[in-house]
Amino acid sequence: KNVLITGVSSGIGRTLTKRLTKMGYKVWGIARRRVLLKSLSEEINNPSKFIFSDLDISNESTWGKLVEELIKKRFIPDIVIFNAAILENDLEKGLEIKSTERMVNTNFYGVIRGVAHLLPKVKSGTQFLLISSSSAFKGSGVEGVGYAASKAAVSIAFESLYQRYRNNSIHFK
């Protein structure tokens, strides 16, 4: 199976990528930090199982270009895992709107844009998975406004997508 994963340069995404490639899945990993993508590729040491793109999912034009590249390389994902997120404390020095915008652009719009570009290209049975956070259930003065709000928004968006596409055999979890 083909798996597309965002946020593979560290943490859950990196570990998941290593585990899935060991299990025989072909993974296309996405992250902003090329150096960390290259080190992950060297760790996996199997170019037929791990392909990567260094890009920022919050950039509006990114997803269209990526989907073109996926089609060109005949990599239509069976599973899409949205793992990338940024966390900044936008309450540290008052309410820092630019910081809130960065988080919402990545954690919410980056995911929704990805779904919008991928949905017309995937086949029946495709799974769209969202790795979220308990922050989606309550705000936190420690994490600030944007992180919890963006995670809650994208979790609710996935619930709406689940309701809309469940009869089309496209799965949102």
Tab-separated table of N, CA and C in Angstrom:
chain	number	residue	atom	x	y	z
A	1	LYS	N	0.830	-1.197	0.000
A	1	LYS	CA	0.000	0.000	0.000
A	1	LYS	C	0.865	1.248	0.000
A	2	ASN	N	0.330	2.298	-0.577
A	2	ASN	CA	0.991	3.603	-0.605
A	2	ASN	C	0.450	4.478	0.513
A	3	VAL	N	1.362	5.079	1.271
A	3	VAL	CA	0.978	5.938	2.390
A	3	VAL	C	1.642	7.295	2.224
A	4	LEU	N	0.848	8.343	2.310
A	4	LEU	CA	1.344	9.718	2.289
A	4	LEU	C	1.244	10.249	3.713
A	5	ILE	N	2.365	10.753	4.253
A	5	ILE	CA	2.376	11.242	5.636
A	5	ILE	C	2.990	12.634	5.675
A	6	THR	N	2.314	13.547	6.355
A	6	THR	CA	2.881	14.884	6.573
A	6	THR	C	3.577	14.899	7.935
A	7	GLY	N	4.585	15.737	8.048
A	7	GLY	CA	5.273	15.900	9.328
A	7	GLY	C	6.145	14.729	9.715
A	8	VAL	N	6.945	14.222	8.765
A	8	VAL	CA	7.744	13.022	9.023
A	8	VAL	C	9.159	13.309	9.532
A	9	SER	N	9.520	14.573	9.681
A	9	SER	CA	10.913	14.869	10.047
A	9	SER	C	11.233	14.556	11.500
A	10	SER	N	10.209	14.471	12.367
A	10	SER	CA	10.480	14.192	13.776
A	10	SER	C	9.255	13.578	14.440
A	11	GLY	N	9.434	13.147	15.682
A	11	GLY	CA	8.329	12.681	16.504
A	11	GLY	C	7.538	11.518	15.943
A	12	ILE	N	6.219	11.612	16.093
A	12	ILE	CA	5.313	10.536	15.671
A	12	ILE	C	5.464	10.237	14.186
A	13	GLY	N	5.550	11.276	13.357
A	13	GLY	CA	5.649	11.077	11.909
A	13	GLY	C	6.899	10.307	11.503
A	14	ARG	N	8.013	10.627	12.117
A	14	ARG	CA	9.279	9.946	11.817
A	14	ARG	C	9.210	8.476	12.240
A	15	THR	N	8.727	8.242	13.455
A	15	THR	CA	8.613	6.873	13.965
A	15	THR	C	7.641	6.057	13.124
A	16	LEU	N	6.516	6.639	12.786
A	16	LEU	CA	5.514	5.962	11.968
A	16	LEU	C	6.075	5.610	10.591
A	17	THR	N	6.823	6.527	10.011
A	17	THR	CA	7.424	6.284	8.697
A	17	THR	C	8.385	5.104	8.750
A	18	LYS	N	9.233	5.066	9.749
A	18	LYS	CA	10.190	3.951	9.881
A	18	LYS	C	9.460	2.624	10.063
A	19	ARG	N	8.443	2.638	10.898
A	19	ARG	CA	7.698	1.402	11.156
A	19	ARG	C	6.960	0.922	9.897
A	20	LEU	N	6.290	1.836	9.193
A	20	LEU	CA	5.529	1.434	8.006
A	20	LEU	C	6.434	0.925	6.890
A	21	THR	N	7.581	1.561	6.690
A	21	THR	CA	8.490	1.071	5.638
A	21	THR	C	9.029	-0.314	5.995
A	22	LYS	N	9.294	-0.557	7.281
A	22	LYS	CA	9.743	-1.896	7.709
A	22	LYS	C	8.665	-2.944	7.466
A	23	MET	N	7.395	-2.518	7.563
A	23	MET	CA	6.274	-3.439	7.351
A	23	MET	C	5.981	-3.650	5.863
A	24	GLY	N	6.717	-2.952	4.977
A	24	GLY	CA	6.545	-3.157	3.546
A	24	GLY	C	5.728	-2.097	2.828
A	25	TYR	N	5.228	-1.105	3.545
A	25	TYR	CA	4.484	-0.027	2.910
A	25	TYR	C	5.456	0.888	2.159
A	26	LYS	N	4.961	1.500	1.111
A	26	LYS	CA	5.704	2.529	0.402
A	26	LYS	C	5.216	3.864	0.940
A	27	VAL	N	6.133	4.659	1.486
A	27	VAL	CA	5.763	5.909	2.152
A	27	VAL	C	6.328	7.102	1.398
A	28	TRP	N	5.463	8.075	1.168
A	28	TRP	CA	5.886	9.381	0.653
A	28	TRP	C	5.774	10.335	1.825
A	29	GLY	N	6.908	10.798	2.302
A	29	GLY	CA	6.933	11.658	3.472
A	29	GLY	C	7.069	13.122	3.113
A	30	ILE	N	6.414	13.958	3.890
A	30	ILE	CA	6.448	15.408	3.682
A	30	ILE	C	6.875	16.078	4.978
A	31	ALA	N	7.765	17.040	4.839
A	31	ALA	CA	8.171	17.880	5.974
A	31	ALA	C	8.851	19.119	5.416
A	32	ARG	N	9.016	20.119	6.266
A	32	ARG	CA	9.664	21.358	5.834
A	32	ARG	C	11.185	21.259	5.867
A	33	ARG	N	11.722	20.455	6.771
A	33	ARG	CA	13.170	20.435	7.009
A	33	ARG	C	13.863	19.351	6.191
A	34	ARG	N	14.462	19.775	5.070
A	34	ARG	CA	15.112	18.854	4.136
A	34	ARG	C	16.228	18.042	4.792
A	35	VAL	N	16.997	18.674	5.654
A	35	VAL	CA	18.110	17.976	6.317
A	35	VAL	C	17.590	16.770	7.099
A	36	LEU	N	16.479	16.957	7.822
A	36	LEU	CA	15.914	15.853	8.599
A	36	LEU	C	15.275	14.791	7.699
A	37	LEU	N	14.724	15.214	6.569
A	37	LEU	CA	14.185	14.243	5.604
A	37	LEU	C	15.301	13.374	5.032
A	38	LYS	N	16.425	14.010	4.705
A	38	LYS	CA	17.569	13.253	4.178
A	38	LYS	C	18.100	12.263	5.210
A	39	SER	N	18.169	12.685	6.473
A	39	SER	CA	18.666	11.763	7.502
A	39	SER	C	17.692	10.601	7.708
A	40	LEU	N	16.400	10.866	7.609
A	40	LEU	CA	15.406	9.796	7.705
A	40	LEU	C	15.562	8.828	6.533
A	41	SER	N	15.763	9.366	5.347
A	41	SER	CA	15.965	8.530	4.167
A	41	SER	C	17.204	7.645	4.324
A	42	GLU	N	18.262	8.214	4.873
A	42	GLU	CA	19.489	7.427	5.105
A	42	GLU	C	19.245	6.346	6.154
A	43	GLU	N	18.475	6.663	7.179
A	43	GLU	CA	18.144	5.678	8.219
A	43	GLU	C	17.345	4.518	7.642
A	44	ILE	N	16.345	4.839	6.837
A	44	ILE	CA	15.500	3.804	6.231
A	44	ILE	C	16.303	3.013	5.207
A	45	ASN	N	17.143	3.720	4.447
A	45	ASN	CA	18.055	3.093	3.477
A	45	ASN	C	17.327	2.177	2.490
A	46	ASN	N	16.207	2.649	1.976
A	46	ASN	CA	15.450	1.877	0.990
A	46	ASN	C	14.666	2.846	0.109
A	47	PRO	N	15.311	3.363	-0.957
A	47	PRO	CA	14.655	4.361	-1.806
A	47	PRO	C	13.375	3.867	-2.490
A	48	SER	N	13.199	2.558	-2.586
A	48	SER	CA	11.959	2.064	-3.195
A	48	SER	C	10.796	2.118	-2.196
A	49	LYS	N	11.098	2.260	-0.905
A	49	LYS	CA	10.057	2.300	0.124
A	49	LYS	C	9.824	3.687	0.703
A	50	PHE	N	10.783	4.624	0.513
A	50	PHE	CA	10.619	5.959	1.086
A	50	PHE	C	11.000	7.034	0.084
A	51	ILE	N	10.027	7.854	-0.248
A	51	ILE	CA	10.193	9.014	-1.121
A	51	ILE	C	9.840	10.217	-0.258
A	52	PHE	N	10.467	11.350	-0.503
A	52	PHE	CA	10.109	12.506	0.314
A	52	PHE	C	10.091	13.789	-0.488
A	53	SER	N	9.346	14.738	0.051
A	53	SER	CA	9.280	16.095	-0.499
A	53	SER	C	9.438	17.060	0.649
A	54	ASP	N	10.315	18.035	0.461
A	54	ASP	CA	10.433	19.094	1.470
A	54	ASP	C	9.552	20.248	1.029
A	55	LEU	N	8.496	20.448	1.779
A	55	LEU	CA	7.558	21.520	1.466
A	55	LEU	C	6.764	21.895	2.694
A	56	ASP	N	6.128	23.034	2.601
A	56	ASP	CA	5.333	23.575	3.695
A	56	ASP	C	3.860	23.408	3.339
A	57	ILE	N	3.140	22.589	4.082
A	57	ILE	CA	1.739	22.302	3.732
A	57	ILE	C	0.825	23.511	3.902
A	58	SER	N	1.305	24.551	4.572
A	58	SER	CA	0.458	25.740	4.737
A	58	SER	C	0.477	26.638	3.507
A	59	ASN	N	1.429	26.413	2.612
A	59	ASN	CA	1.539	27.203	1.390
A	59	ASN	C	0.427	26.790	0.419
A	60	GLU	N	-0.340	27.754	-0.063
A	60	GLU	CA	-1.500	27.448	-0.916
A	60	GLU	C	-1.176	26.666	-2.176
A	61	SER	N	-0.052	26.938	-2.807
A	61	SER	CA	0.269	26.267	-4.073
A	61	SER	C	0.921	24.901	-3.888
A	62	THR	N	1.344	24.605	-2.686
A	62	THR	CA	2.069	23.363	-2.406
A	62	THR	C	1.295	22.115	-2.793
A	63	TRP	N	0.053	22.034	-2.343
A	63	TRP	CA	-0.704	20.803	-2.546
A	63	TRP	C	-0.955	20.497	-4.015
A	64	GLY	N	-1.258	21.514	-4.820
A	64	GLY	CA	-1.477	21.275	-6.251
A	64	GLY	C	-0.236	20.707	-6.918
A	65	LYS	N	0.912	21.281	-6.611
A	65	LYS	CA	2.180	20.798	-7.173
A	65	LYS	C	2.495	19.387	-6.691
A	66	LEU	N	2.256	19.128	-5.405
A	66	LEU	CA	2.531	17.796	-4.870
A	66	LEU	C	1.657	16.744	-5.537
A	67	VAL	N	0.369	17.023	-5.683
A	67	VAL	CA	-0.539	16.049	-6.291
A	67	VAL	C	-0.131	15.781	-7.742
A	68	GLU	N	0.302	16.811	-8.463
A	68	GLU	CA	0.817	16.604	-9.828
A	68	GLU	C	1.999	15.647	-9.809
A	69	GLU	N	2.909	15.838	-8.850
A	69	GLU	CA	4.084	14.972	-8.740
A	69	GLU	C	3.688	13.541	-8.366
A	70	LEU	N	2.729	13.395	-7.460
A	70	LEU	CA	2.251	12.063	-7.088
A	70	LEU	C	1.707	11.323	-8.307
A	71	ILE	N	0.907	12.015	-9.093
A	71	ILE	CA	0.309	11.399	-10.286
A	71	ILE	C	1.400	11.041	-11.300
A	72	LYS	N	2.328	11.965	-11.500
A	72	LYS	CA	3.430	11.731	-12.434
A	72	LYS	C	4.228	10.479	-12.053
A	73	LYS	N	4.412	10.273	-10.747
A	73	LYS	CA	5.180	9.109	-10.273
A	73	LYS	C	4.285	7.916	-9.947
A	74	ARG	N	3.008	8.015	-10.314
A	74	ARG	CA	2.028	6.932	-10.112
A	74	ARG	C	1.958	6.484	-8.658
A	75	PHE	N	1.960	7.443	-7.778
A	75	PHE	CA	1.846	7.186	-6.345
A	75	PHE	C	0.515	7.760	-5.876
A	76	ILE	N	-0.523	6.956	-5.983
A	76	ILE	CA	-1.829	7.367	-5.477
A	76	ILE	C	-1.971	6.728	-4.097
A	77	PRO	N	-2.083	7.553	-3.054
A	77	PRO	CA	-2.092	6.984	-1.704
A	77	PRO	C	-3.360	6.206	-1.375
A	78	ASP	N	-3.159	5.094	-0.674
A	78	ASP	CA	-4.269	4.319	-0.116
A	78	ASP	C	-4.607	4.856	1.270
A	79	ILE	N	-3.591	5.428	1.912
A	79	ILE	CA	-3.732	6.002	3.247
A	79	ILE	C	-3.032	7.355	3.252
A	80	VAL	N	-3.701	8.357	3.782
A	80	VAL	CA	-3.112	9.688	3.938
A	80	VAL	C	-3.153	10.013	5.427
A	81	ILE	N	-1.983	10.291	5.992
A	81	ILE	CA	-1.905	10.596	7.418
A	81	ILE	C	-1.456	12.042	7.584
A	82	PHE	N	-2.350	12.849	8.125
A	82	PHE	CA	-2.038	14.250	8.392
A	82	PHE	C	-1.501	14.341	9.821
A	83	ASN	N	-0.199	14.496	9.916
A	83	ASN	CA	0.475	14.511	11.197
A	83	ASN	C	1.143	15.856	11.477
A	84	ALA	N	1.479	16.598	10.438
A	84	ALA	CA	2.211	17.861	10.618
A	84	ALA	C	1.401	18.856	11.422
A	85	ALA	N	2.085	19.557	12.309
A	85	ALA	CA	1.447	20.624	13.089
A	85	ALA	C	2.537	21.516	13.659
A	86	ILE	N	2.175	22.747	13.918
A	86	ILE	CA	3.098	23.621	14.631
A	86	ILE	C	2.425	24.098	15.905
A	87	LEU	N	3.245	24.281	16.919
A	87	LEU	CA	2.783	24.754	18.219
A	87	LEU	C	3.641	25.934	18.630
A	88	GLU	N	3.009	27.058	18.798
A	88	GLU	CA	3.671	28.258	19.303
A	88	GLU	C	2.765	28.810	20.394
A	89	ASN	N	3.342	29.344	21.452
A	89	ASN	CA	2.507	29.950	22.483
A	89	ASN	C	2.179	31.379	22.068
A	90	ASP	N	1.003	31.542	21.508
A	90	ASP	CA	0.591	32.856	21.022
A	90	ASP	C	-0.002	33.731	22.127
A	91	LEU	N	0.106	33.279	23.374
A	91	LEU	CA	-0.327	34.089	24.514
A	91	LEU	C	0.848	34.537	25.383
A	92	GLU	N	2.039	34.176	24.956
A	92	GLU	CA	3.221	34.440	25.784
A	92	GLU	C	3.411	35.935	26.085
A	93	LYS	N	3.200	36.772	25.086
A	93	LYS	CA	3.384	38.226	25.256
A	93	LYS	C	2.107	38.959	24.857
A	94	GLY	N	0.984	38.505	25.349
A	94	GLY	CA	-0.291	39.030	24.884
A	94	GLY	C	-0.773	38.124	23.762
A	95	LEU	N	-1.821	38.489	23.087
A	95	LEU	CA	-2.326	37.664	21.983
A	95	LEU	C	-1.601	38.042	20.701
A	96	GLU	N	-0.736	37.136	20.239
A	96	GLU	CA	0.084	37.378	19.049
A	96	GLU	C	-0.608	36.767	17.822
A	97	ILE	N	-1.355	37.583	17.116
A	97	ILE	CA	-2.189	37.132	15.999
A	97	ILE	C	-1.379	36.464	14.888
A	98	LYS	N	-0.212	36.968	14.574
A	98	LYS	CA	0.609	36.365	13.506
A	98	LYS	C	0.953	34.916	13.851
A	99	SER	N	1.246	34.660	15.095
A	99	SER	CA	1.535	33.309	15.553
A	99	SER	C	0.282	32.429	15.431
A	100	THR	N	-0.856	32.961	15.835
A	100	THR	CA	-2.128	32.235	15.716
A	100	THR	C	-2.398	31.899	14.252
A	101	GLU	N	-2.183	32.864	13.377
A	101	GLU	CA	-2.396	32.635	11.938
A	101	GLU	C	-1.495	31.523	11.404
A	102	ARG	N	-0.226	31.505	11.808
A	102	ARG	CA	0.697	30.447	11.349
A	102	ARG	C	0.176	29.071	11.760
A	103	MET	N	-0.276	28.959	12.996
A	103	MET	CA	-0.787	27.662	13.462
A	103	MET	C	-2.055	27.249	12.720
A	104	VAL	N	-2.988	28.169	12.551
A	104	VAL	CA	-4.229	27.846	11.838
A	104	VAL	C	-3.927	27.506	10.372
A	105	ASN	N	-3.004	28.229	9.755
A	105	ASN	CA	-2.645	27.946	8.358
A	105	ASN	C	-2.048	26.562	8.184
A	106	THR	N	-1.254	26.121	9.131
A	106	THR	CA	-0.661	24.778	9.033
A	106	THR	C	-1.606	23.714	9.557
A	107	ASN	N	-2.049	23.865	10.785
A	107	ASN	CA	-2.794	22.812	11.478
A	107	ASN	C	-4.207	22.609	10.962
A	108	PHE	N	-4.804	23.645	10.403
A	108	PHE	CA	-6.159	23.520	9.857
A	108	PHE	C	-6.156	23.617	8.333
A	109	TYR	N	-5.826	24.793	7.806
A	109	TYR	CA	-5.901	24.979	6.352
A	109	TYR	C	-4.960	24.061	5.585
A	110	GLY	N	-3.782	23.790	6.121
A	110	GLY	CA	-2.859	22.874	5.439
A	110	GLY	C	-3.476	21.500	5.236
A	111	VAL	N	-4.190	21.032	6.242
A	111	VAL	CA	-4.857	19.729	6.158
A	111	VAL	C	-6.042	19.793	5.195
A	112	ILE	N	-6.875	20.811	5.335
A	112	ILE	CA	-8.072	20.923	4.493
A	112	ILE	C	-7.693	21.089	3.018
A	113	ARG	N	-6.656	21.883	2.751
A	113	ARG	CA	-6.179	22.005	1.365
A	113	ARG	C	-5.708	20.655	0.831
A	114	GLY	N	-4.999	19.908	1.667
A	114	GLY	CA	-4.536	18.587	1.255
A	114	GLY	C	-5.692	17.674	0.894
A	115	VAL	N	-6.698	17.652	1.744
A	115	VAL	CA	-7.883	16.826	1.471
A	115	VAL	C	-8.531	17.272	0.163
A	116	ALA	N	-8.700	18.572	-0.019
A	116	ALA	CA	-9.367	19.096	-1.219
A	116	ALA	C	-8.624	18.699	-2.500
A	117	HIS	N	-7.300	18.719	-2.466
A	117	HIS	CA	-6.520	18.363	-3.659
A	117	HIS	C	-6.442	16.852	-3.882
A	118	LEU	N	-6.412	16.085	-2.806
A	118	LEU	CA	-6.269	14.634	-2.933
A	118	LEU	C	-7.587	13.921	-3.208
A	119	LEU	N	-8.663	14.417	-2.662
A	119	LEU	CA	-9.961	13.731	-2.743
A	119	LEU	C	-10.379	13.354	-4.166
A	120	PRO	N	-10.216	14.241	-5.156
A	120	PRO	CA	-10.629	13.839	-6.514
A	120	PRO	C	-9.715	12.794	-7.156
A	121	LYS	N	-8.566	12.530	-6.571
A	121	LYS	CA	-7.580	11.632	-7.183
A	121	LYS	C	-7.541	10.245	-6.559
A	122	VAL	N	-8.074	10.093	-5.341
A	122	VAL	CA	-7.973	8.811	-4.657
A	122	VAL	C	-9.106	7.881	-5.061
A	123	LYS	N	-8.901	6.602	-4.755
A	123	LYS	CA	-9.909	5.604	-5.112
A	123	LYS	C	-10.752	5.219	-3.897
A	124	SER	N	-11.806	4.511	-4.148
A	124	SER	CA	-12.670	4.007	-3.091
A	124	SER	C	-11.839	3.202	-2.102
A	125	GLY	N	-12.122	3.369	-0.833
A	125	GLY	CA	-11.393	2.639	0.199
A	125	GLY	C	-10.237	3.419	0.802
A	126	THR	N	-9.919	4.576	0.233
A	126	THR	CA	-8.826	5.383	0.763
A	126	THR	C	-9.168	5.851	2.169
A	127	GLN	N	-8.148	5.867	3.024
A	127	GLN	CA	-8.320	6.341	4.397
A	127	GLN	C	-7.557	7.645	4.590
A	128	PHE	N	-8.247	8.642	5.115
A	128	PHE	CA	-7.637	9.901	5.522
A	128	PHE	C	-7.603	9.890	7.051
A	129	LEU	N	-6.420	9.904	7.612
A	129	LEU	CA	-6.269	9.836	9.058
A	129	LEU	C	-5.687	11.141	9.582
A	130	LEU	N	-6.216	11.592	10.695
A	130	LEU	CA	-5.749	12.817	11.331
A	130	LEU	C	-5.143	12.473	12.676
A	131	ILE	N	-3.902	12.858	12.866
A	131	ILE	CA	-3.300	12.725	14.187
A	131	ILE	C	-3.524	14.062	14.870
A	132	SER	N	-4.304	14.034	15.918
A	132	SER	CA	-4.677	15.268	16.593
A	132	SER	C	-4.048	15.316	17.971
A	133	SER	N	-4.707	15.943	18.892
A	133	SER	CA	-4.153	16.163	20.216
A	133	SER	C	-5.289	16.336	21.202
A	134	SER	N	-5.019	16.009	22.443
A	134	SER	CA	-6.043	16.244	23.462
A	134	SER	C	-6.340	17.737	23.584
A	135	SER	N	-5.449	18.576	23.059
A	135	SER	CA	-5.682	20.026	23.051
A	135	SER	C	-6.919	20.391	22.248
A	136	ALA	N	-7.348	19.487	21.364
A	136	ALA	CA	-8.535	19.754	20.552
A	136	ALA	C	-9.795	19.781	21.419
A	137	PHE	N	-9.708	19.285	22.647
A	137	PHE	CA	-10.887	19.198	23.503
A	137	PHE	C	-11.003	20.328	24.514
A	138	LYS	N	-9.904	21.057	24.716
A	138	LYS	CA	-9.977	22.161	25.668
A	138	LYS	C	-8.828	23.126	25.423
A	139	GLY	N	-9.052	24.381	25.727
A	139	GLY	CA	-8.011	25.376	25.590
A	139	GLY	C	-6.981	25.241	26.689
A	140	SER	N	-5.852	25.930	26.518
A	140	SER	CA	-4.786	25.861	27.502
A	140	SER	C	-4.022	27.178	27.521
A	141	GLY	N	-3.885	27.756	28.677
A	141	GLY	CA	-3.079	28.962	28.799
A	141	GLY	C	-1.611	28.702	28.513
A	142	VAL	N	-1.191	27.454	28.633
A	142	VAL	CA	0.195	27.083	28.354
A	142	VAL	C	0.432	27.014	26.850
A	143	GLU	N	-0.485	26.391	26.122
A	143	GLU	CA	-0.323	26.227	24.677
A	143	GLU	C	-0.830	27.424	23.887
A	144	GLY	N	-1.615	28.262	24.493
A	144	GLY	CA	-2.127	29.427	23.798
A	144	GLY	C	-3.453	29.169	23.107
A	145	VAL	N	-3.786	30.067	22.202
A	145	VAL	CA	-5.086	30.050	21.528
A	145	VAL	C	-5.072	29.209	20.247
A	146	GLY	N	-4.123	29.464	19.375
A	146	GLY	CA	-4.131	28.903	18.025
A	146	GLY	C	-4.001	27.405	17.933
A	147	TYR	N	-3.189	26.807	18.781
A	147	TYR	CA	-2.975	25.362	18.680
A	147	TYR	C	-4.262	24.605	18.987
A	148	ALA	N	-4.831	24.849	20.161
A	148	ALA	CA	-6.059	24.145	20.540
A	148	ALA	C	-7.199	24.437	19.565
A	149	ALA	N	-7.327	25.703	19.162
A	149	ALA	CA	-8.412	26.077	18.245
A	149	ALA	C	-8.257	25.399	16.890
A	150	SER	N	-7.031	25.364	16.372
A	150	SER	CA	-6.814	24.747	15.058
A	150	SER	C	-6.999	23.236	15.111
A	151	LYS	N	-6.589	22.604	16.206
A	151	LYS	CA	-6.773	21.159	16.349
A	151	LYS	C	-8.248	20.811	16.518
A	152	ALA	N	-8.982	21.618	17.264
A	152	ALA	CA	-10.420	21.394	17.412
A	152	ALA	C	-11.122	21.564	16.069
A	153	ALA	N	-10.742	22.612	15.333
A	153	ALA	CA	-11.373	22.874	14.030
A	153	ALA	C	-11.133	21.738	13.050
A	154	VAL	N	-9.908	21.251	12.972
A	154	VAL	CA	-9.613	20.194	12.007
A	154	VAL	C	-10.253	18.873	12.438
A	155	SER	N	-10.366	18.626	13.741
A	155	SER	CA	-11.052	17.416	14.219
A	155	SER	C	-12.534	17.452	13.837
A	156	ILE	N	-13.166	18.595	14.002
A	156	ILE	CA	-14.580	18.737	13.628
A	156	ILE	C	-14.735	18.650	12.108
A	157	ALA	N	-13.790	19.213	11.373
A	157	ALA	CA	-13.831	19.111	9.908
A	157	ALA	C	-13.777	17.647	9.471
A	158	PHE	N	-12.937	16.849	10.120
A	158	PHE	CA	-12.847	15.431	9.773
A	158	PHE	C	-14.137	14.696	10.115
A	159	GLU	N	-14.798	15.083	11.194
A	159	GLU	CA	-16.092	14.481	11.519
A	159	GLU	C	-17.104	14.804	10.416
A	160	SER	N	-17.099	16.039	9.927
A	160	SER	CA	-18.004	16.430	8.830
A	160	SER	C	-17.667	15.671	7.552
A	161	LEU	N	-16.379	15.528	7.249
A	161	LEU	CA	-15.959	14.778	6.062
A	161	LEU	C	-16.350	13.307	6.185
A	162	TYR	N	-16.207	12.755	7.374
A	162	TYR	CA	-16.640	11.379	7.616
A	162	TYR	C	-18.128	11.231	7.287
A	163	GLN	N	-18.943	12.141	7.801
A	163	GLN	CA	-20.387	12.080	7.562
A	163	GLN	C	-20.709	12.188	6.067
A	164	ARG	N	-20.009	13.062	5.370
A	164	ARG	CA	-20.280	13.310	3.948
A	164	ARG	C	-19.830	12.151	3.060
A	165	TYR	N	-18.679	11.540	3.342
A	165	TYR	CA	-18.090	10.564	2.427
A	165	TYR	C	-18.221	9.108	2.868
A	166	ARG	N	-18.824	8.850	3.998
A	166	ARG	CA	-18.875	7.464	4.486
A	166	ARG	C	-19.597	6.533	3.518
A	167	ASN	N	-20.564	7.020	2.767
A	167	ASN	CA	-21.261	6.168	1.805
A	167	ASN	C	-20.493	6.027	0.487
A	168	ASN	N	-19.433	6.802	0.321
A	168	ASN	CA	-18.599	6.727	-0.878
A	168	ASN	C	-17.375	5.845	-0.656
A	169	SER	N	-17.302	5.205	0.503
A	169	SER	CA	-16.165	4.344	0.869
A	169	SER	C	-14.849	5.110	0.922
A	170	ILE	N	-14.907	6.363	1.264
A	170	ILE	CA	-13.717	7.159	1.590
A	170	ILE	C	-13.791	7.370	3.097
A	171	HIS	N	-12.758	6.986	3.800
A	171	HIS	CA	-12.806	6.962	5.260
A	171	HIS	C	-12.010	8.104	5.876
A	172	PHE	N	-12.626	8.810	6.787
A	172	PHE	CA	-11.982	9.884	7.536
A	172	PHE	C	-11.991	9.489	9.004
A	173	LYS	N	-10.783	9.451	9.584
A	173	LYS	CA	-10.666	9.029	10.999
A	173	LYS	C	-9.758	9.983	11.726
